[in-house]
Amino acid sequence: MRIAVALATYNGGKYLELFLNSLSYQILPPDELIVSDDASTDNTLAVINAFAMSAPFPVTIFSNKKNVGYSQNFSNALSHCFADLVFCADQDDYWLPDKINFIKQKFVEHPNIVLTIHDIEFCNSHLTPIGQSKLERMNGVFDLNSEYVVGMATAIRGEFLKICMPIPNSLDTAYDNWLHSCSVAVEKKMIVPEILALHRRHASNATTNNILNVDYITNKSSYINIKFLMKRKQISTASIRLTLDWLILKRNALIDGNYIDELSFNRTIQKKNEIILSLEERRRILTLPVFSRTWFALKLYFRGGYSKFSGIKSVIRDILSR
């Protein structure tokens, strides 16, 4: 298997060298590193060019003339990857030496899987582990298959990546959410519970610094509050519609490539449409005064409208959300 690493950079000179060194220290080094820089104004490009001079694998650098944003910068890097396996990488983390080799073996052992994601150890800005991983935080509260998404912990088969491209240029979905949504739609995502990278948290992280991503130990009650106190704007059909449109557009490629059979494809399309209808009804319920929502929420519940979500928990959430 030929292996590529897709790295998106932006003003990452402060931490970048350590990450690049972690690639060099891999038991199984990548065959190539593809870098897309998003018009950095610091020494990022200088660090990458210096590394490329002595790297034990080819380094190809693309530099955007203007800033295109986090997801589209990754889209540019991924669009230049033509390997059998593609690993996504952030500029400020540290990969443990066996990461690439371990994940490659998972793909070998499970030929039907198209995407993997491993666990990560949270660290402070100095890359000191805090003693808690992301799966520890999410397990038992979140639907890991659909909600555990971390770009730098993700690897995808090159042939499936081609079908997922281009990454939608939309505020409704980040590049890693998109790749995971595609793999979940064909039911071929694998979660690897081993910790294979150190995930640095600092003030300039591209991802939101909510309670799931902080650099101190947290407890599950914090995440339960996140799930329970869902805001109205979080009930959106946009990302699901994007996935539905993708499925319809890529139908032949997905079936011909044995990523999904026709019966499962039709069931998935039906399920996506049902979710969209239920979400639209939930959004309507949330526009009502709190005291008048109960009847409509329960009516939707007994029609099965909450079966694709968290059941009665979602009912209570919709009734009480402000």
CSV table of C-alpha atoms in Angstrom, one decimal:
chain,number,residue,atom,x,y,z
A,1,MET,CA,0.0,0.0,0.0
A,2,ARG,CA,1.3,3.4,-1.0
A,3,ILE,CA,0.8,5.9,1.9
A,4,ALA,CA,0.4,9.7,1.7
A,5,VAL,CA,0.0,12.2,4.5
A,6,ALA,CA,-2.1,15.3,3.7
A,7,LEU,CA,-1.1,18.3,5.9
A,8,ALA,CA,-2.9,21.6,5.9
A,9,THR,CA,-0.9,24.5,7.4
A,10,TYR,CA,-1.5,28.0,8.4
A,11,ASN,CA,0.8,30.1,10.6
A,12,GLY,CA,2.0,27.0,12.3
A,13,GLY,CA,5.7,27.6,12.5
A,14,LYS,CA,5.7,27.5,16.3
A,15,TYR,CA,4.8,23.8,16.6
A,16,LEU,CA,5.3,22.5,13.1
A,17,GLU,CA,8.9,21.2,13.3
A,18,LEU,CA,8.0,18.7,16.1
A,19,PHE,CA,5.1,17.3,14.2
A,20,LEU,CA,7.2,16.9,11.0
A,21,ASN,CA,9.9,15.1,13.1
A,22,SER,CA,7.2,12.7,14.4
A,23,LEU,CA,6.6,11.7,10.7
A,24,SER,CA,10.3,11.0,10.3
A,25,TYR,CA,10.3,8.8,13.4
A,26,GLN,CA,7.5,6.5,12.1
A,27,ILE,CA,8.3,2.8,12.1
A,28,LEU,CA,6.6,2.8,8.7
A,29,PRO,CA,7.2,6.2,7.1
A,30,PRO,CA,4.8,7.6,4.6
A,31,ASP,CA,5.7,7.4,0.9
A,32,GLU,CA,5.0,11.1,0.5
A,33,LEU,CA,3.9,14.2,2.4
A,34,ILE,CA,1.5,16.6,0.6
A,35,VAL,CA,1.3,20.1,2.2
A,36,SER,CA,-1.2,22.8,1.4
A,37,ASP,CA,-0.3,26.1,3.0
A,38,ASP,CA,-3.1,28.7,3.4
A,39,ALA,CA,-1.1,31.9,2.8
A,40,SER,CA,0.8,31.8,6.1
A,41,THR,CA,2.5,35.0,7.2
A,42,ASP,CA,4.9,33.4,9.7
A,43,ASN,CA,7.8,31.0,9.1
A,44,THR,CA,5.6,28.0,8.3
A,45,LEU,CA,6.9,27.7,4.7
A,46,ALA,CA,10.5,28.1,5.8
A,47,VAL,CA,10.1,25.2,8.3
A,48,ILE,CA,8.5,23.0,5.7
A,49,ASN,CA,11.1,23.7,3.1
A,50,ALA,CA,13.9,23.1,5.6
A,51,PHE,CA,12.3,19.7,6.5
A,52,ALA,CA,11.9,18.8,2.8
A,53,MET,CA,15.6,19.1,2.3
A,54,SER,CA,16.4,16.1,4.5
A,55,ALA,CA,13.1,14.3,4.9
A,56,PRO,CA,13.2,10.5,4.3
A,57,PHE,CA,10.3,10.8,1.9
A,58,PRO,CA,9.3,13.2,-0.9
A,59,VAL,CA,7.5,16.5,0.3
A,60,THR,CA,5.3,18.4,-2.1
A,61,ILE,CA,4.2,21.8,-1.2
A,62,PHE,CA,1.3,23.8,-2.5
A,63,SER,CA,0.9,27.4,-1.4
A,64,ASN,CA,-2.5,29.2,-1.7
A,65,LYS,CA,-2.2,32.8,-3.0
A,66,LYS,CA,-5.0,33.8,-0.6
A,67,ASN,CA,-6.5,32.3,2.5
A,68,VAL,CA,-9.3,29.8,1.7
A,69,GLY,CA,-10.0,28.6,5.2
A,70,TYR,CA,-9.4,25.4,7.1
A,71,SER,CA,-11.6,22.9,5.2
A,72,GLN,CA,-10.9,24.1,1.7
A,73,ASN,CA,-7.1,24.1,2.5
A,74,PHE,CA,-7.5,20.5,3.5
A,75,SER,CA,-9.5,19.9,0.3
A,76,ASN,CA,-6.6,21.2,-1.7
A,77,ALA,CA,-4.1,18.9,0.1
A,78,LEU,CA,-6.4,15.9,-0.3
A,79,SER,CA,-7.0,16.6,-4.0
A,80,HIS,CA,-3.3,16.0,-4.7
A,81,CYS,CA,-3.1,12.7,-2.8
A,82,PHE,CA,-3.2,9.6,-5.1
A,83,ALA,CA,-2.0,6.9,-2.7
A,84,ASP,CA,-3.8,3.8,-1.5
A,85,LEU,CA,-4.1,5.2,2.0
A,86,VAL,CA,-4.3,8.9,2.9
A,87,PHE,CA,-3.7,10.1,6.5
A,88,CYS,CA,-4.9,13.6,7.5
A,89,ALA,CA,-2.6,15.6,9.6
A,90,ASP,CA,-2.6,18.8,11.7
A,91,GLN,CA,0.4,21.0,12.1
A,92,ASP,CA,0.6,21.1,15.9
A,93,ASP,CA,0.2,17.5,17.1
A,94,TYR,CA,2.6,14.6,17.5
A,95,TRP,CA,2.2,11.1,16.0
A,96,LEU,CA,3.4,8.1,18.1
A,97,PRO,CA,6.0,6.1,16.2
A,98,ASP,CA,3.7,3.1,15.4
A,99,LYS,CA,0.7,5.1,14.2
A,100,ILE,CA,1.0,4.7,10.4
A,101,ASN,CA,2.1,1.0,10.7
A,102,PHE,CA,-0.8,0.2,13.1
A,103,ILE,CA,-3.5,1.8,11.0
A,104,LYS,CA,-2.2,0.3,7.8
A,105,GLN,CA,-2.5,-3.2,9.4
A,106,LYS,CA,-6.1,-2.4,10.3
A,107,PHE,CA,-6.9,-1.7,6.7
A,108,VAL,CA,-5.2,-4.9,5.7
A,109,GLU,CA,-7.1,-6.9,8.2
A,110,HIS,CA,-10.4,-5.3,7.3
A,111,PRO,CA,-10.5,-4.9,3.5
A,112,ASN,CA,-14.1,-3.6,3.5
A,113,ILE,CA,-13.4,-0.6,5.8
A,114,VAL,CA,-12.9,2.7,4.0
A,115,LEU,CA,-12.0,5.0,6.9
A,116,THR,CA,-10.5,4.6,10.3
A,117,ILE,CA,-10.2,6.9,13.3
A,118,HIS,CA,-8.0,6.2,16.4
A,119,ASP,CA,-8.1,7.6,19.9
A,120,ILE,CA,-6.0,10.7,20.9
A,121,GLU,CA,-4.4,11.8,24.1
A,122,PHE,CA,-5.2,15.4,25.1
A,123,CYS,CA,-2.2,17.6,25.9
A,124,ASN,CA,-1.6,21.2,26.9
A,125,SER,CA,0.2,23.7,24.7
A,126,HIS,CA,3.5,22.2,25.8
A,127,LEU,CA,2.5,18.8,24.6
A,128,THR,CA,2.2,17.5,28.1
A,129,PRO,CA,-0.5,14.8,28.4
A,130,ILE,CA,-3.3,15.6,30.8
A,131,GLY,CA,-4.3,12.0,31.4
A,132,GLN,CA,-7.5,11.9,29.4
A,133,SER,CA,-8.3,10.8,25.8
A,134,LYS,CA,-11.1,11.9,23.5
A,135,LEU,CA,-12.9,8.5,23.5
A,136,GLU,CA,-12.8,8.6,27.3
A,137,ARG,CA,-14.7,11.9,27.1
A,138,MET,CA,-17.3,10.8,24.6
A,139,ASN,CA,-17.9,7.2,25.4
A,140,GLY,CA,-21.3,6.6,26.9
A,141,VAL,CA,-22.7,10.0,26.0
A,142,PHE,CA,-22.2,10.4,22.3
A,143,ASP,CA,-23.0,8.2,19.3
A,144,LEU,CA,-19.3,7.5,18.5
A,145,ASN,CA,-19.9,6.1,15.0
A,146,SER,CA,-21.4,9.4,13.8
A,147,GLU,CA,-20.1,11.9,16.3
A,148,TYR,CA,-16.5,10.9,17.0
A,149,VAL,CA,-14.7,12.9,14.3
A,150,VAL,CA,-11.1,14.1,14.5
A,151,GLY,CA,-9.4,15.0,11.3
A,152,MET,CA,-5.8,14.4,12.5
A,153,ALA,CA,-6.8,10.9,13.7
A,154,THR,CA,-8.4,9.9,10.4
A,155,ALA,CA,-7.1,7.8,7.5
A,156,ILE,CA,-9.1,6.9,4.4
A,157,ARG,CA,-8.6,4.6,1.4
A,158,GLY,CA,-7.5,6.6,-1.6
A,159,GLU,CA,-10.1,5.1,-4.0
A,160,PHE,CA,-12.9,6.0,-1.6
A,161,LEU,CA,-11.4,9.5,-1.1
A,162,LYS,CA,-11.8,10.1,-4.8
A,163,ILE,CA,-15.5,9.5,-4.5
A,164,CYS,CA,-15.8,11.8,-1.6
A,165,MET,CA,-14.1,14.7,-3.4
A,166,PRO,CA,-14.4,17.6,-3.7
A,167,ILE,CA,-15.0,18.6,-0.1
A,168,PRO,CA,-18.2,20.8,-0.1
A,169,ASN,CA,-17.4,24.5,0.2
A,170,SER,CA,-20.0,24.9,2.9
A,171,LEU,CA,-20.1,26.3,6.4
A,172,ASP,CA,-22.4,23.4,7.4
A,173,THR,CA,-19.7,20.8,7.2
A,174,ALA,CA,-15.9,20.7,7.9
A,175,TYR,CA,-13.7,18.5,5.8
A,176,ASP,CA,-13.3,15.8,8.4
A,177,ASN,CA,-17.1,15.7,9.2
A,178,TRP,CA,-17.6,15.3,5.4
A,179,LEU,CA,-15.3,12.3,5.1
A,180,HIS,CA,-16.8,10.6,8.1
A,181,SER,CA,-20.4,11.3,6.9
A,182,CYS,CA,-19.5,9.6,3.6
A,183,SER,CA,-18.0,6.5,5.4
A,184,VAL,CA,-20.9,6.3,7.8
A,185,ALA,CA,-23.4,6.5,4.9
A,186,VAL,CA,-21.9,3.3,3.5
A,187,GLU,CA,-21.4,1.8,7.0
A,188,LYS,CA,-17.7,1.3,6.5
A,189,LYS,CA,-16.1,3.4,9.3
A,190,MET,CA,-13.9,1.8,12.0
A,191,ILE,CA,-13.0,3.3,15.4
A,192,VAL,CA,-9.6,2.1,16.6
A,193,PRO,CA,-9.5,2.5,20.4
A,194,GLU,CA,-5.7,2.7,20.7
A,195,ILE,CA,-4.1,6.1,21.4
A,196,LEU,CA,-1.8,6.8,18.5
A,197,ALA,CA,-1.2,10.6,18.7
A,198,LEU,CA,-0.8,13.4,21.1
A,199,HIS,CA,-3.3,16.2,20.5
A,200,ARG,CA,-2.1,19.6,21.5
A,201,ARG,CA,-4.6,22.2,22.7
A,202,HIS,CA,-3.7,25.8,22.5
A,203,ALA,CA,-5.3,29.2,21.8
A,204,SER,CA,-4.8,29.0,18.1
A,205,ASN,CA,-6.4,25.6,17.4
A,206,ALA,CA,-8.6,25.6,14.3
A,207,THR,CA,-11.2,23.5,16.1
A,208,THR,CA,-13.6,24.9,18.6
A,209,ASN,CA,-12.4,25.0,22.1
A,210,ASN,CA,-15.6,23.7,23.7
A,211,ILE,CA,-15.8,21.4,26.7
A,212,LEU,CA,-14.9,18.4,24.5
A,213,ASN,CA,-11.6,19.9,23.5
A,214,VAL,CA,-10.2,21.6,26.5
A,215,ASP,CA,-6.7,20.9,28.0
A,216,TYR,CA,-7.9,19.8,31.4
A,217,ILE,CA,-9.6,16.7,32.8
A,218,THR,CA,-13.4,16.9,32.5
A,219,ASN,CA,-16.3,14.7,33.6
A,220,LYS,CA,-19.2,13.2,31.6
A,221,SER,CA,-21.8,15.5,33.2
A,222,SER,CA,-20.3,18.4,31.2
A,223,TYR,CA,-21.0,16.6,27.9
A,224,ILE,CA,-24.5,15.5,29.0
A,225,ASN,CA,-25.2,19.2,29.5
A,226,ILE,CA,-24.0,19.9,26.0
A,227,LYS,CA,-26.3,17.2,24.6
A,228,PHE,CA,-29.3,18.2,26.7
A,229,LEU,CA,-29.1,22.0,26.2
A,230,MET,CA,-29.1,21.9,22.4
A,231,LYS,CA,-29.8,25.2,20.8
A,232,ARG,CA,-32.3,25.6,18.1
A,233,LYS,CA,-29.7,26.3,15.4
A,234,GLN,CA,-28.2,22.9,16.0
A,235,ILE,CA,-31.2,21.2,14.5
A,236,SER,CA,-30.2,21.6,10.9
A,237,THR,CA,-30.9,19.5,7.8
A,238,ALA,CA,-28.1,21.1,5.8
A,239,SER,CA,-25.3,18.5,6.4
A,240,ILE,CA,-27.7,15.6,5.9
A,241,ARG,CA,-28.9,17.1,2.6
A,242,LEU,CA,-25.3,17.4,1.5
A,243,THR,CA,-24.7,13.7,2.2
A,244,LEU,CA,-28.0,12.8,0.5
A,245,ASP,CA,-27.1,14.7,-2.6
A,246,TRP,CA,-23.7,13.1,-2.6
A,247,LEU,CA,-25.2,9.6,-2.3
A,248,ILE,CA,-27.5,10.2,-5.3
A,249,LEU,CA,-24.7,11.8,-7.4
A,250,LYS,CA,-22.2,9.0,-6.6
A,251,ARG,CA,-24.7,6.1,-6.7
A,252,ASN,CA,-23.1,4.2,-9.6
A,253,ALA,CA,-19.6,4.7,-8.3
A,254,LEU,CA,-20.6,3.5,-4.8
A,255,ILE,CA,-22.4,0.4,-6.1
A,256,ASP,CA,-19.9,-0.5,-8.8
A,257,GLY,CA,-17.1,-0.1,-6.3
A,258,ASN,CA,-18.9,-2.5,-3.9
A,259,TYR,CA,-19.0,0.1,-1.2
A,260,ILE,CA,-22.7,-0.5,-0.9
A,261,ASP,CA,-25.3,-2.8,-2.5
A,262,GLU,CA,-28.4,-1.5,-4.2
A,263,LEU,CA,-30.8,-2.6,-1.5
A,264,SER,CA,-28.7,-0.9,1.3
A,265,PHE,CA,-28.4,2.2,-0.9
A,266,ASN,CA,-32.2,2.5,-1.2
A,267,ARG,CA,-32.6,2.0,2.5
A,268,THR,CA,-30.1,4.7,3.3
A,269,ILE,CA,-31.7,7.2,0.9
A,270,GLN,CA,-35.1,6.5,2.6
A,271,LYS,CA,-33.6,6.8,6.1
A,272,LYS,CA,-31.9,10.2,5.2
A,273,ASN,CA,-35.2,11.5,3.8
A,274,GLU,CA,-37.0,10.4,7.0
A,275,ILE,CA,-34.4,12.1,9.2
A,276,ILE,CA,-34.8,15.4,7.2
A,277,LEU,CA,-38.6,15.3,7.6
A,278,SER,CA,-38.3,14.7,11.3
A,279,LEU,CA,-35.7,17.4,11.7
A,280,GLU,CA,-37.9,19.9,9.9
A,281,GLU,CA,-40.8,19.0,12.2
A,282,ARG,CA,-38.5,19.4,15.3
A,283,ARG,CA,-37.4,22.8,14.0
A,284,ARG,CA,-41.0,23.8,13.7
A,285,ILE,CA,-41.7,22.6,17.3
A,286,LEU,CA,-38.8,24.7,18.6
A,287,THR,CA,-40.4,27.9,17.2
A,288,LEU,CA,-43.4,27.4,19.5
A,289,PRO,CA,-43.5,28.8,23.1
A,290,VAL,CA,-42.1,26.3,25.6
A,291,PHE,CA,-45.5,25.6,27.2
A,292,SER,CA,-47.1,24.6,23.9
A,293,ARG,CA,-44.5,22.2,22.6
A,294,THR,CA,-45.3,19.1,24.7
A,295,TRP,CA,-48.3,18.0,22.6
A,296,PHE,CA,-46.6,18.3,19.2
A,297,ALA,CA,-43.3,16.7,20.5
A,298,LEU,CA,-45.2,13.7,21.9
A,299,LYS,CA,-47.2,13.4,18.7
A,300,LEU,CA,-44.1,13.3,16.7
A,301,TYR,CA,-42.6,10.8,19.1
A,302,PHE,CA,-45.5,8.3,18.8
A,303,ARG,CA,-45.3,8.6,15.0
A,304,GLY,CA,-41.7,7.4,15.3
A,305,GLY,CA,-40.2,10.8,14.4
A,306,TYR,CA,-37.6,10.6,17.2
A,307,SER,CA,-36.5,7.0,16.5
A,308,LYS,CA,-33.6,8.3,14.5
A,309,PHE,CA,-32.4,10.4,17.3
A,310,SER,CA,-32.2,9.8,21.1
A,311,GLY,CA,-35.8,8.9,21.6
A,312,ILE,CA,-37.5,10.4,24.7
A,313,LYS,CA,-34.3,12.3,25.6
A,314,SER,CA,-34.7,14.3,22.4
A,315,VAL,CA,-38.3,14.9,23.1
A,316,ILE,CA,-37.4,16.4,26.5
A,317,ARG,CA,-34.6,18.4,24.9
A,318,ASP,CA,-37.0,19.9,22.3
A,319,ILE,CA,-39.6,20.8,24.9
A,320,LEU,CA,-37.1,22.5,27.3
A,321,SER,CA,-34.6,24.1,24.8
A,322,ARG,CA,-34.4,27.9,24.7
